[in-house]
Every structure is written in structure tokens, then in C-alpha cells.
Amino acid sequence: MSTQLGTLEELPLAYRQAMEAASVGPLWPQMRNALPHGAPKPVTRTHLWAYQDIRPLVIQAGELTPVEKAERRVLFLIDPGRGLSAMQATSTIYAGLQLLNPGETAPAHKHTPSAARIVVEGEGAYTVVDGEKLPMLAGDLILTPTGCWHDHGHSGTAPVIWLDALDLPLFMYLEGSYAVEAKLQAPRNRPDPSEVEYATAGLAPPRRRDAKPPSSFPQMRYPWARTEAALRRMAPHYEGQAVELDYINPETGEHCMHVLGFTAMMLRPGEVLRPVLRSSSALFHVVSGSGTSLVNGVRHDWTSKDSFSAPVFAEIEHRNEGSEPAFLIRVHDQPLQEKLGYYEERAR
Ligand code: 1HN
């Protein structure tokens, strides 16, 4: 049953002015905006950010603004469904392309929002997270969860660019976003846990049965070479099914962070994939390969290093018409929605 509700214009002008003077407002003209029937009405509009368009601007930022004047030298992705100042790719996902030139450092800080980086181009950069020095290689997913110290450095010879994904919009909405600064960390001189304790899936140190793990986030780096190998190994045995793996916390099996989640996907040559409708929003980042995606009827022809967004409950179709597999990382907000108790999937 859907009744036509009263509008603001129907109310006497004097009454509207009196409400305004008293800092109150009538709910009923806003009711359908606040609670649309059946499914949310997303503000987010799907968009493709082509790397070849943005890369020159990112490189130019390195000439225009020294890293000391930027702290983090980033061009963020703007959702066309929002204003130009919106630091949002979707309702919950902030994303931006960050540049670090050889010899530069980005100072240490920690903050309430969590970040993850997907390395897009270049080598020789590293991030230090809570004292652990994490090399940054193309396609690696590197976490800096809430409250963890992090700084970046670069001992290579060519620019390094990575995609940052943060749950910043939520923290700004919550009025909970802030940072604390510090000097560069002295990294421990040892390989990070992804290279040692967690180098093999299904094996984890026995200490976790006796005591709590040393950190809620035991693995901060997910090397791409292993992720791609796992997807390739899986593909022939999942005929007719999506080849997609979750990035998880190896101690708990849960999503690797609190708010944003990450998956790695492989689209086989010739594959057409129509995932279920999900209540989560997403940002897809193309690690390699090319293809076409329809998102709510909007066509994106994407190639390596591009990113594109999908609002909540989007109808998505991915196509790989090439002869090589395509690899994508999907950033999503399912962990948040599960914690809030409303994550949902709908068959199509
Ligand atoms: C941040 O701390 C980083 O540490 C990158 O590299 C992007 C965007 C907003 C707020 C904090 C980083 C960020 C950020």
C-alpha cells in the first residue's frame, strides 16, 4: 500500500516559517526519501576512472607539490553522483591514486579510518606498518588497519603509484576521523609475516591456541604473485562458477579488516559473469587484462590499472572477450553491512 504523502508546499507559509524559526521540520514530505520502498535509491553513480587519463595528472602533482607540502600526494576519485568536493567513490569507499617518487618519504601517522593499498605501478617503494617493513609490488594488497602506525618510503628509481582505499566517508560521517603524527618508524630488520608465518594457506603459528595473536591484524600484506597463482590454479576446477577469493585474516578466517572487504577475481577468456545483486557497494580495480562491464546498463570498457564503481544493489555483468585472463580486485563494504546486520544478496 502506497499512500501519497503531504508535501511541504501544502503547508501554510506562516507555519513553515514558524517551524524553521523553532528549528524543527515535518517528517512526512521526507518520508519516501528517508525510506524508499523495496530497495535503497543510491546517490552513487557508476563511473570508470581510466588510468591513462589520471596518470599524467598524478605525475604532474609530483612536479607541482613537493611531498613535504602534501603529506600524502593523492588525487582522489570523485563519484559523479555527488559534488566535486566529495571524497567518495561510493557511499562508503574513499579511493585515491597516491604518488611517491624515488627518495621521497611520507611521514608516520595513525588514524581512526582504515586503509588498504593496491600497488598500481613501479617498484622499490615500501610501507612500514607498526614497525613491519612491507615491500610494495604491483598488485599487492597492503593493509593499514585502524590505529596502526604507517609511513611510506621509496628506494627505487622510478615513480611508484598505488590506489588507496579507505573507510574514510564513514568516519567523517561519524565525526570520528582524526590522526596522530610521529617520526618515521625504525623498521624491524626481518621479512614481514606474509613471507614467514603465513606464507602457506592453511598453516598458522600454534601460539594462537594458547594466547591471543600479537595483533588483531596479523597479516598486513597479500603478495599479488600468490593471489594470481591461486586464482589460476582454481579456475579449471570451478567450471561455470566465478573464480573469486576473499582476502581474510589468516588467524580468524574473517574479513581482513573491519569495514571494507576485498576479493580477487579472475575472468577467464570468453567468460561472462553476472553476480547476484548485493547490498554492498564496490570499487573494482583492474590488476591486469581488459574487458567490459555493464553496471546498471552503463558500459565500461576497462583495461589494466583502471578502476570502476558500482552502487549498492547494482546489476553487474562482466565480460572478458580477450584471449588472456583478466584479474580484478573488488573493494566492498560487506564487512560493515554484516556488522550492522543488513548485508543481503538477491538472485537475478
Ligand atoms: C592516508 O593516511 C593515506 O597513509 C592515504 O597513505 C590516503 C586519505 C585520507 C586520509 C588519510 C596514507 C589518505 C590518508
mmCIF file of C-alpha atoms and ligand atoms in Angstrom:
data_model
loop_
_atom_site.group_PDB
_atom_site.id
_atom_site.type_symbol
_atom_site.label_atom_id
_atom_site.label_comp_id
_atom_site.label_asym_id
_atom_site.label_seq_id
_atom_site.Cartn_x
_atom_site.Cartn_y
_atom_site.Cartn_z
ATOM 1 C CA MET A 1 0.000 0.000 0.000
ATOM 2 C CA SER A 2 1.465 3.346 -1.006
ATOM 3 C CA THR A 3 -0.371 6.499 0.062
ATOM 4 C CA GLN A 4 0.512 9.850 -1.474
ATOM 5 C CA LEU A 5 2.015 11.782 1.419
ATOM 6 C CA GLY A 6 1.547 15.508 2.111
ATOM 7 C CA THR A 7 4.103 17.974 0.726
ATOM 8 C CA LEU A 8 5.861 20.979 2.225
ATOM 9 C CA GLU A 9 4.162 23.304 -0.284
ATOM 10 C CA GLU A 10 0.709 22.320 1.003
ATOM 11 C CA LEU A 11 1.525 23.790 4.403
ATOM 12 C CA PRO A 12 0.753 27.484 5.150
ATOM 13 C CA LEU A 13 3.766 29.754 4.691
ATOM 14 C CA ALA A 14 3.459 31.154 8.215
ATOM 15 C CA TYR A 15 3.527 27.604 9.637
ATOM 16 C CA ARG A 16 6.632 26.730 7.596
ATOM 17 C CA GLN A 17 8.360 29.890 8.811
ATOM 18 C CA ALA A 18 7.390 29.148 12.416
ATOM 19 C CA MET A 19 8.811 25.625 12.133
ATOM 20 C CA GLU A 20 12.025 26.995 10.659
ATOM 21 C CA ALA A 21 12.337 29.580 13.452
ATOM 22 C CA ALA A 22 11.889 26.774 16.000
ATOM 23 C CA SER A 23 14.474 24.548 14.233
ATOM 24 C CA VAL A 24 12.019 21.728 13.539
ATOM 25 C CA GLY A 25 10.718 20.196 10.326
ATOM 26 C CA PRO A 26 7.871 17.900 9.196
ATOM 27 C CA LEU A 27 8.839 14.290 8.518
ATOM 28 C CA TRP A 28 6.075 13.349 6.081
ATOM 29 C CA PRO A 29 7.362 15.250 2.997
ATOM 30 C CA GLN A 30 10.727 13.489 3.527
ATOM 31 C CA MET A 31 9.394 10.053 4.417
ATOM 32 C CA ARG A 32 9.861 8.420 0.990
ATOM 33 C CA ASN A 33 13.363 9.880 0.663
ATOM 34 C CA ALA A 34 14.318 8.529 4.065
ATOM 35 C CA LEU A 35 12.690 5.133 3.439
ATOM 36 C CA PRO A 36 12.217 4.317 -0.253
ATOM 37 C CA HIS A 37 10.093 1.223 -0.835
ATOM 38 C CA GLY A 38 11.720 -2.140 -1.567
ATOM 39 C CA ALA A 39 15.343 -1.129 -2.081
ATOM 40 C CA PRO A 40 17.594 1.866 -1.443
ATOM 41 C CA LYS A 41 17.843 4.643 -4.043
ATOM 42 C CA PRO A 42 21.593 5.082 -4.383
ATOM 43 C CA VAL A 43 23.179 8.516 -4.777
ATOM 44 C CA THR A 44 26.314 6.845 -6.185
ATOM 45 C CA ARG A 45 26.586 6.723 -9.984
ATOM 46 C CA THR A 46 28.801 4.121 -11.569
ATOM 47 C CA HIS A 47 31.945 5.571 -13.123
ATOM 48 C CA LEU A 48 35.130 4.393 -14.845
ATOM 49 C CA TRP A 49 38.397 6.102 -13.902
ATOM 50 C CA ALA A 50 40.752 5.317 -16.792
ATOM 51 C CA TYR A 51 44.349 5.162 -15.600
ATOM 52 C CA GLN A 52 45.715 6.628 -18.818
ATOM 53 C CA ASP A 53 43.710 9.820 -18.152
ATOM 54 C CA ILE A 54 44.630 10.158 -14.490
ATOM 55 C CA ARG A 55 48.270 9.025 -14.505
ATOM 56 C CA PRO A 56 49.608 12.224 -16.175
ATOM 57 C CA LEU A 57 47.795 14.316 -13.551
ATOM 58 C CA VAL A 58 49.253 12.222 -10.742
ATOM 59 C CA ILE A 59 52.768 12.553 -12.186
ATOM 60 C CA GLN A 60 52.201 16.310 -12.576
ATOM 61 C CA ALA A 61 51.200 16.557 -8.911
ATOM 62 C CA GLY A 62 54.747 15.381 -8.181
ATOM 63 C CA GLU A 63 56.128 18.395 -10.068
ATOM 64 C CA LEU A 64 53.658 20.916 -8.636
ATOM 65 C CA THR A 65 53.593 19.908 -4.979
ATOM 66 C CA PRO A 66 56.573 18.558 -3.045
ATOM 67 C CA VAL A 67 55.643 15.605 -0.847
ATOM 68 C CA GLU A 68 56.503 17.678 2.267
ATOM 69 C CA LYS A 69 53.686 20.049 1.289
ATOM 70 C CA ALA A 70 51.237 17.223 0.755
ATOM 71 C CA GLU A 71 51.965 14.647 3.466
ATOM 72 C CA ARG A 72 50.166 12.209 1.155
ATOM 73 C CA ARG A 73 50.257 13.192 -2.527
ATOM 74 C CA VAL A 74 46.963 11.825 -3.782
ATOM 75 C CA LEU A 75 44.321 12.525 -6.404
ATOM 76 C CA PHE A 76 41.066 11.073 -5.063
ATOM 77 C CA LEU A 77 38.286 9.546 -7.152
ATOM 78 C CA ILE A 78 35.044 11.537 -7.244
ATOM 79 C CA ASP A 79 31.644 9.883 -7.591
ATOM 80 C CA PRO A 80 29.737 11.811 -10.297
ATOM 81 C CA GLY A 81 26.559 11.287 -8.256
ATOM 82 C CA ARG A 82 27.988 13.626 -5.613
ATOM 83 C CA GLY A 83 29.566 17.100 -5.652
ATOM 84 C CA LEU A 84 33.124 17.741 -6.832
ATOM 85 C CA SER A 85 34.350 18.055 -3.266
ATOM 86 C CA ALA A 86 33.073 14.595 -2.318
ATOM 87 C CA MET A 87 35.954 12.400 -1.179
ATOM 88 C CA GLN A 88 33.885 9.369 -2.104
ATOM 89 C CA ALA A 89 33.902 6.814 -4.900
ATOM 90 C CA THR A 90 30.787 5.200 -3.369
ATOM 91 C CA SER A 91 28.813 5.831 -0.170
ATOM 92 C CA THR A 92 31.440 4.096 1.966
ATOM 93 C CA ILE A 93 34.551 3.845 -0.190
ATOM 94 C CA TYR A 94 37.169 6.576 -0.423
ATOM 95 C CA ALA A 95 39.765 5.839 -3.112
ATOM 96 C CA GLY A 96 42.708 7.784 -4.475
ATOM 97 C CA LEU A 97 45.875 7.371 -6.514
ATOM 98 C CA GLN A 98 48.993 8.183 -4.494
ATOM 99 C CA LEU A 99 52.399 9.071 -5.938
ATOM 100 C CA LEU A 100 55.758 8.543 -4.274
ATOM 101 C CA ASN A 101 58.892 9.498 -6.203
ATOM 102 C CA PRO A 102 62.295 7.872 -5.632
ATOM 103 C CA GLY A 103 63.912 9.073 -2.407
ATOM 104 C CA GLU A 104 60.711 10.590 -1.019
ATOM 105 C CA THR A 105 59.142 9.677 2.293
ATOM 106 C CA ALA A 106 55.624 10.204 3.619
ATOM 107 C CA PRO A 107 55.707 10.796 7.401
ATOM 108 C CA ALA A 108 54.346 8.399 10.010
ATOM 109 C CA HIS A 109 50.864 8.781 11.361
ATOM 110 C CA LYS A 110 47.996 6.658 12.617
ATOM 111 C CA HIS A 111 44.316 7.380 12.358
ATOM 112 C CA THR A 112 40.848 6.078 13.075
ATOM 113 C CA PRO A 113 39.942 5.206 9.445
ATOM 114 C CA SER A 114 41.500 2.043 7.992
ATOM 115 C CA ALA A 115 43.344 1.986 4.688
ATOM 116 C CA ALA A 116 44.423 -0.587 2.148
ATOM 117 C CA ARG A 117 46.714 -0.025 -0.795
ATOM 118 C CA ILE A 118 46.714 -1.788 -4.129
ATOM 119 C CA VAL A 119 50.017 -1.201 -5.906
ATOM 120 C CA VAL A 120 49.427 0.005 -9.461
ATOM 121 C CA GLU A 121 52.828 0.789 -10.946
ATOM 122 C CA GLY A 122 56.540 0.911 -10.152
ATOM 123 C CA GLU A 123 58.803 -0.862 -7.708
ATOM 124 C CA GLY A 124 61.120 -0.009 -4.835
ATOM 125 C CA ALA A 125 58.552 1.622 -2.545
ATOM 126 C CA TYR A 126 57.641 0.221 0.845
ATOM 127 C CA THR A 127 55.233 0.931 3.651
ATOM 128 C CA VAL A 128 56.149 0.458 7.297
ATOM 129 C CA VAL A 129 53.096 -0.650 9.328
ATOM 130 C CA ASP A 130 53.598 -0.910 13.100
ATOM 131 C CA GLY A 131 57.335 -1.438 12.562
ATOM 132 C CA GLU A 132 56.928 -4.099 9.854
ATOM 133 C CA LYS A 133 58.537 -3.118 6.543
ATOM 134 C CA LEU A 134 56.279 -4.203 3.700
ATOM 135 C CA PRO A 135 57.592 -4.182 0.138
ATOM 136 C CA MET A 136 55.132 -2.816 -2.417
ATOM 137 C CA LEU A 137 54.973 -4.819 -5.646
ATOM 138 C CA ALA A 138 52.411 -4.416 -8.423
ATOM 139 C CA GLY A 139 49.024 -5.866 -7.413
ATOM 140 C CA ASP A 140 49.954 -6.381 -3.733
ATOM 141 C CA LEU A 141 47.227 -5.590 -1.217
ATOM 142 C CA ILE A 142 48.716 -3.896 1.839
ATOM 143 C CA LEU A 143 46.655 -3.114 4.929
ATOM 144 C CA THR A 144 46.969 -0.265 7.389
ATOM 145 C CA PRO A 145 44.102 -1.052 9.761
ATOM 146 C CA THR A 146 42.667 1.465 12.214
ATOM 147 C CA GLY A 147 45.181 2.710 14.759
ATOM 148 C CA CYS A 148 48.280 1.233 13.088
ATOM 149 C CA TRP A 149 51.279 3.486 12.547
ATOM 150 C CA HIS A 150 52.279 3.813 8.909
ATOM 151 C CA ASP A 151 54.792 5.697 6.807
ATOM 152 C CA HIS A 152 55.941 5.225 3.215
ATOM 153 C CA GLY A 153 59.400 5.273 1.619
ATOM 154 C CA HIS A 154 60.902 4.658 -1.807
ATOM 155 C CA SER A 155 64.387 3.329 -2.545
ATOM 156 C CA GLY A 156 63.766 2.581 -6.244
ATOM 157 C CA THR A 157 64.437 4.610 -9.374
ATOM 158 C CA ALA A 158 61.027 5.347 -10.946
ATOM 159 C CA PRO A 159 57.748 6.775 -9.612
ATOM 160 C CA VAL A 160 55.506 4.412 -7.670
ATOM 161 C CA ILE A 161 51.735 4.857 -7.803
ATOM 162 C CA TRP A 162 49.226 2.966 -5.715
ATOM 163 C CA LEU A 163 45.482 3.030 -5.136
ATOM 164 C CA ASP A 164 44.440 3.818 -1.564
ATOM 165 C CA ALA A 165 41.045 2.543 -0.393
ATOM 166 C CA LEU A 166 39.788 3.848 2.948
ATOM 167 C CA ASP A 167 36.607 3.698 5.006
ATOM 168 C CA LEU A 168 37.034 7.460 5.453
ATOM 169 C CA PRO A 169 33.467 8.507 4.413
ATOM 170 C CA LEU A 170 32.009 6.555 7.333
ATOM 171 C CA PHE A 171 34.474 8.063 9.810
ATOM 172 C CA MET A 172 33.742 11.571 8.557
ATOM 173 C CA TYR A 173 30.009 10.885 8.862
ATOM 174 C CA LEU A 174 30.570 9.582 12.398
ATOM 175 C CA GLU A 175 32.624 12.699 13.275
ATOM 176 C CA GLY A 176 35.216 10.123 14.269
ATOM 177 C CA SER A 177 38.058 10.855 11.867
ATOM 178 C CA TYR A 178 41.395 12.040 13.259
ATOM 179 C CA ALA A 179 45.119 11.318 13.033
ATOM 180 C CA VAL A 180 48.167 11.389 15.325
ATOM 181 C CA GLU A 181 51.599 12.136 13.834
ATOM 182 C CA ALA A 182 55.060 10.832 14.691
ATOM 183 C CA LYS A 183 58.591 10.480 13.352
ATOM 184 C CA LEU A 184 59.408 7.843 10.711
ATOM 185 C CA GLN A 185 59.424 4.388 12.262
ATOM 186 C CA ALA A 186 62.562 2.298 12.636
ATOM 187 C CA PRO A 187 61.534 -0.864 10.783
ATOM 188 C CA ARG A 188 62.382 -4.286 12.191
ATOM 189 C CA ASN A 189 65.023 -5.941 10.058
ATOM 190 C CA ARG A 190 63.156 -9.109 9.087
ATOM 191 C CA PRO A 191 60.748 -10.318 6.408
ATOM 192 C CA ASP A 192 57.091 -9.463 7.097
ATOM 193 C CA PRO A 193 54.746 -12.252 8.338
ATOM 194 C CA SER A 194 53.256 -12.826 4.858
ATOM 195 C CA GLU A 195 56.701 -14.142 3.890
ATOM 196 C CA VAL A 196 57.138 -16.299 7.002
ATOM 197 C CA GLU A 197 54.291 -17.457 9.330
ATOM 198 C CA TYR A 198 51.508 -17.010 6.775
ATOM 199 C CA ALA A 199 53.420 -17.919 3.618
ATOM 200 C CA THR A 200 51.290 -21.034 3.067
ATOM 201 C CA ALA A 201 47.496 -21.080 3.164
ATOM 202 C CA GLY A 202 46.086 -23.312 5.916
ATOM 203 C CA LEU A 203 49.178 -23.071 8.115
ATOM 204 C CA ALA A 204 49.366 -20.674 11.063
ATOM 205 C CA PRO A 205 51.547 -20.484 14.172
ATOM 206 C CA PRO A 206 50.281 -22.660 17.097
ATOM 207 C CA ARG A 207 50.695 -19.788 19.594
ATOM 208 C CA ARG A 208 47.213 -18.578 18.780
ATOM 209 C CA ARG A 209 45.677 -21.552 20.637
ATOM 210 C CA ASP A 210 47.389 -20.532 23.884
ATOM 211 C CA ALA A 211 47.265 -16.780 23.685
ATOM 212 C CA LYS A 212 45.745 -14.029 21.692
ATOM 213 C CA PRO A 213 47.553 -13.306 18.432
ATOM 214 C CA PRO A 214 50.072 -10.475 18.802
ATOM 215 C CA SER A 215 47.768 -8.252 16.763
ATOM 216 C CA SER A 216 44.173 -8.264 15.519
ATOM 217 C CA PHE A 217 45.709 -7.862 12.064
ATOM 218 C CA PRO A 218 48.480 -10.487 11.872
ATOM 219 C CA GLN A 219 48.972 -10.248 8.106
ATOM 220 C CA MET A 220 49.306 -6.809 6.553
ATOM 221 C CA ARG A 221 50.498 -7.774 3.077
ATOM 222 C CA TYR A 222 48.960 -10.102 0.478
ATOM 223 C CA PRO A 223 51.530 -10.545 -2.298
ATOM 224 C CA TRP A 224 49.863 -10.464 -5.727
ATOM 225 C CA ALA A 225 52.036 -13.218 -7.232
ATOM 226 C CA ARG A 226 50.470 -15.723 -4.813
ATOM 227 C CA THR A 227 46.955 -14.390 -5.280
ATOM 228 C CA GLU A 228 47.149 -14.670 -9.054
ATOM 229 C CA ALA A 229 48.654 -18.167 -8.823
ATOM 230 C CA ALA A 230 45.791 -19.259 -6.529
ATOM 231 C CA LEU A 231 43.139 -17.922 -8.936
ATOM 232 C CA ARG A 232 44.792 -19.579 -11.946
ATOM 233 C CA ARG A 233 45.026 -22.891 -10.106
ATOM 234 C CA MET A 234 41.391 -22.692 -9.078
ATOM 235 C CA ALA A 235 39.877 -21.695 -12.418
ATOM 236 C CA PRO A 236 39.863 -25.054 -14.273
ATOM 237 C CA HIS A 237 38.154 -26.781 -11.324
ATOM 238 C CA TYR A 238 35.278 -24.300 -10.993
ATOM 239 C CA GLU A 239 33.767 -24.627 -14.440
ATOM 240 C CA GLY A 240 30.675 -22.426 -14.740
ATOM 241 C CA GLN A 241 31.405 -20.656 -11.440
ATOM 242 C CA ALA A 242 33.034 -17.354 -10.574
ATOM 243 C CA VAL A 243 36.727 -17.513 -9.722
ATOM 244 C CA GLU A 244 36.872 -15.186 -6.729
ATOM 245 C CA LEU A 245 38.793 -15.343 -3.435
ATOM 246 C CA ASP A 246 38.290 -13.344 -0.229
ATOM 247 C CA TYR A 247 41.191 -11.619 1.456
ATOM 248 C CA ILE A 248 40.915 -12.924 5.019
ATOM 249 C CA ASN A 249 42.600 -12.643 8.376
ATOM 250 C CA PRO A 250 44.588 -15.932 8.497
ATOM 251 C CA GLU A 251 44.089 -16.317 12.270
ATOM 252 C CA THR A 252 40.309 -15.896 12.323
ATOM 253 C CA GLY A 253 39.079 -16.544 8.777
ATOM 254 C CA GLU A 254 37.149 -13.254 8.999
ATOM 255 C CA HIS A 255 37.324 -10.361 6.551
ATOM 256 C CA CYS A 256 40.815 -8.856 6.684
ATOM 257 C CA MET A 257 39.525 -5.519 8.058
ATOM 258 C CA HIS A 258 36.516 -4.179 9.998
ATOM 259 C CA VAL A 259 34.661 -2.039 7.461
ATOM 260 C CA LEU A 260 35.954 -2.660 3.941
ATOM 261 C CA GLY A 261 36.482 -6.086 2.423
ATOM 262 C CA PHE A 262 38.486 -7.208 -0.591
ATOM 263 C CA THR A 263 38.264 -10.013 -3.105
ATOM 264 C CA ALA A 264 40.478 -11.048 -6.001
ATOM 265 C CA MET A 265 38.697 -12.147 -9.177
ATOM 266 C CA MET A 266 39.772 -13.854 -12.362
ATOM 267 C CA LEU A 267 37.687 -13.575 -15.517
ATOM 268 C CA ARG A 268 38.563 -16.385 -17.877
ATOM 269 C CA PRO A 269 38.931 -15.635 -21.605
ATOM 270 C CA GLY A 270 35.403 -15.594 -23.051
ATOM 271 C CA GLU A 271 33.749 -15.533 -19.620
ATOM 272 C CA VAL A 272 30.526 -13.614 -18.935
ATOM 273 C CA LEU A 273 29.840 -13.188 -15.220
ATOM 274 C CA ARG A 274 26.537 -11.921 -13.768
ATOM 275 C CA PRO A 275 26.933 -11.803 -9.995
ATOM 276 C CA VAL A 276 23.949 -11.723 -7.633
ATOM 277 C CA LEU A 277 22.671 -8.280 -6.609
ATOM 278 C CA ARG A 278 24.459 -7.297 -3.430
ATOM 279 C CA SER A 279 23.501 -4.680 -0.847
ATOM 280 C CA SER A 280 27.189 -3.689 -0.723
ATOM 281 C CA SER A 281 28.751 -1.048 -2.961
ATOM 282 C CA ALA A 282 32.023 -1.739 -4.754
ATOM 283 C CA LEU A 283 35.080 -0.367 -6.447
ATOM 284 C CA PHE A 284 36.685 -2.700 -8.993
ATOM 285 C CA HIS A 285 40.383 -2.256 -9.728
ATOM 286 C CA VAL A 286 41.859 -3.973 -12.774
ATOM 287 C CA VAL A 287 45.212 -5.545 -11.933
ATOM 288 C CA SER A 288 45.725 -6.852 -15.464
ATOM 289 C CA GLY A 289 43.834 -7.721 -18.620
ATOM 290 C CA SER A 290 40.932 -5.965 -20.241
ATOM 291 C CA GLY A 291 37.203 -6.405 -20.641
ATOM 292 C CA THR A 292 33.802 -4.782 -20.479
ATOM 293 C CA SER A 293 31.402 -4.384 -17.590
ATOM 294 C CA LEU A 294 27.786 -3.271 -17.633
ATOM 295 C CA VAL A 295 26.812 -1.626 -14.356
ATOM 296 C CA ASN A 296 23.112 -0.719 -14.217
ATOM 297 C CA GLY A 297 23.184 -0.597 -18.015
ATOM 298 C CA VAL A 298 26.220 1.723 -18.207
ATOM 299 C CA ARG A 299 29.043 0.205 -20.234
ATOM 300 C CA HIS A 300 32.656 0.462 -19.076
ATOM 301 C CA ASP A 301 35.427 -0.759 -21.378
ATOM 302 C CA TRP A 302 38.300 -1.263 -18.988
ATOM 303 C CA THR A 303 41.921 -2.199 -19.180
ATOM 304 C CA SER A 304 44.844 -2.804 -16.846
ATOM 305 C CA LYS A 305 45.111 -0.288 -13.918
ATOM 306 C CA ASP A 306 41.626 1.223 -14.440
ATOM 307 C CA SER A 307 39.041 1.412 -11.650
ATOM 308 C CA PHE A 308 35.237 1.499 -11.810
ATOM 309 C CA SER A 309 32.498 1.766 -9.222
ATOM 310 C CA ALA A 310 29.181 0.042 -8.575
ATOM 311 C CA PRO A 311 26.462 1.394 -6.264
ATOM 312 C CA VAL A 312 24.505 -0.777 -3.832
ATOM 313 C CA PHE A 313 22.280 -3.440 -5.458
ATOM 314 C CA ALA A 314 23.851 -2.765 -8.872
ATOM 315 C CA GLU A 315 23.074 -5.094 -11.768
ATOM 316 C CA ILE A 316 26.529 -6.062 -12.959
ATOM 317 C CA GLU A 317 27.760 -8.043 -15.943
ATOM 318 C CA HIS A 318 31.489 -8.561 -16.529
ATOM 319 C CA ARG A 319 32.776 -9.783 -19.884
ATOM 320 C CA ASN A 320 36.242 -10.846 -20.917
ATOM 321 C CA GLU A 321 36.242 -11.097 -24.699
ATOM 322 C CA GLY A 322 40.036 -11.276 -24.934
ATOM 323 C CA SER A 323 42.303 -14.311 -25.126
ATOM 324 C CA GLU A 324 44.071 -13.716 -21.779
ATOM 325 C CA PRO A 325 42.550 -13.927 -18.302
ATOM 326 C CA ALA A 326 41.697 -10.631 -16.611
ATOM 327 C CA PHE A 327 42.347 -10.048 -12.898
ATOM 328 C CA LEU A 328 40.438 -7.593 -10.736
ATOM 329 C CA ILE A 329 40.356 -6.671 -7.068
ATOM 330 C CA ARG A 330 36.896 -5.843 -5.712
ATOM 331 C CA VAL A 331 36.785 -3.438 -2.774
ATOM 332 C CA HIS A 332 33.424 -3.629 -0.967
ATOM 333 C CA ASP A 333 31.667 -2.754 2.272
ATOM 334 C CA GLN A 334 30.164 -6.146 3.110
ATOM 335 C CA PRO A 335 32.032 -6.376 6.475
ATOM 336 C CA LEU A 336 30.381 -3.149 7.617
ATOM 337 C CA GLN A 337 26.940 -4.228 6.434
ATOM 338 C CA GLU A 338 27.296 -7.613 8.157
ATOM 339 C CA LYS A 339 28.186 -5.886 11.416
ATOM 340 C CA LEU A 340 25.132 -3.668 11.028
ATOM 341 C CA GLY A 341 23.057 -6.780 10.334
ATOM 342 C CA TYR A 342 21.702 -5.928 6.886
ATOM 343 C CA TYR A 343 24.042 -7.396 4.251
ATOM 344 C CA GLU A 344 21.862 -9.017 1.596
ATOM 345 C CA GLU A 345 22.162 -10.808 -1.743
ATOM 346 C CA ARG A 346 19.304 -11.080 -4.230
ATOM 347 C CA ALA A 347 19.093 -13.579 -7.076
ATOM 348 C CA ARG A 348 18.577 -12.042 -10.516
HETATM 349 C C1 1HN B 1 46.237 8.368 4.410
HETATM 350 O O1 1HN B 1 46.693 8.287 5.667
HETATM 351 C C2 1HN B 1 46.953 7.812 3.372
HETATM 352 O O2 1HN B 1 48.652 6.954 4.764
HETATM 353 C C3 1HN B 1 46.462 7.879 2.080
HETATM 354 O O3 1HN B 1 48.970 6.884 2.666
HETATM 355 C C4 1HN B 1 45.268 8.482 1.815
HETATM 356 C C5 1HN B 1 43.333 9.688 2.584
HETATM 357 C C6 1HN B 1 42.622 10.267 3.578
HETATM 358 C C7 1HN B 1 43.059 10.219 4.880
HETATM 359 C C8 1HN B 1 44.246 9.590 5.183
HETATM 360 C C9 1HN B 1 48.281 7.167 3.629
HETATM 361 C C10 1HN B 1 44.531 9.048 2.846
HETATM 362 C C11 1HN B 1 45.007 9.003 4.154
#
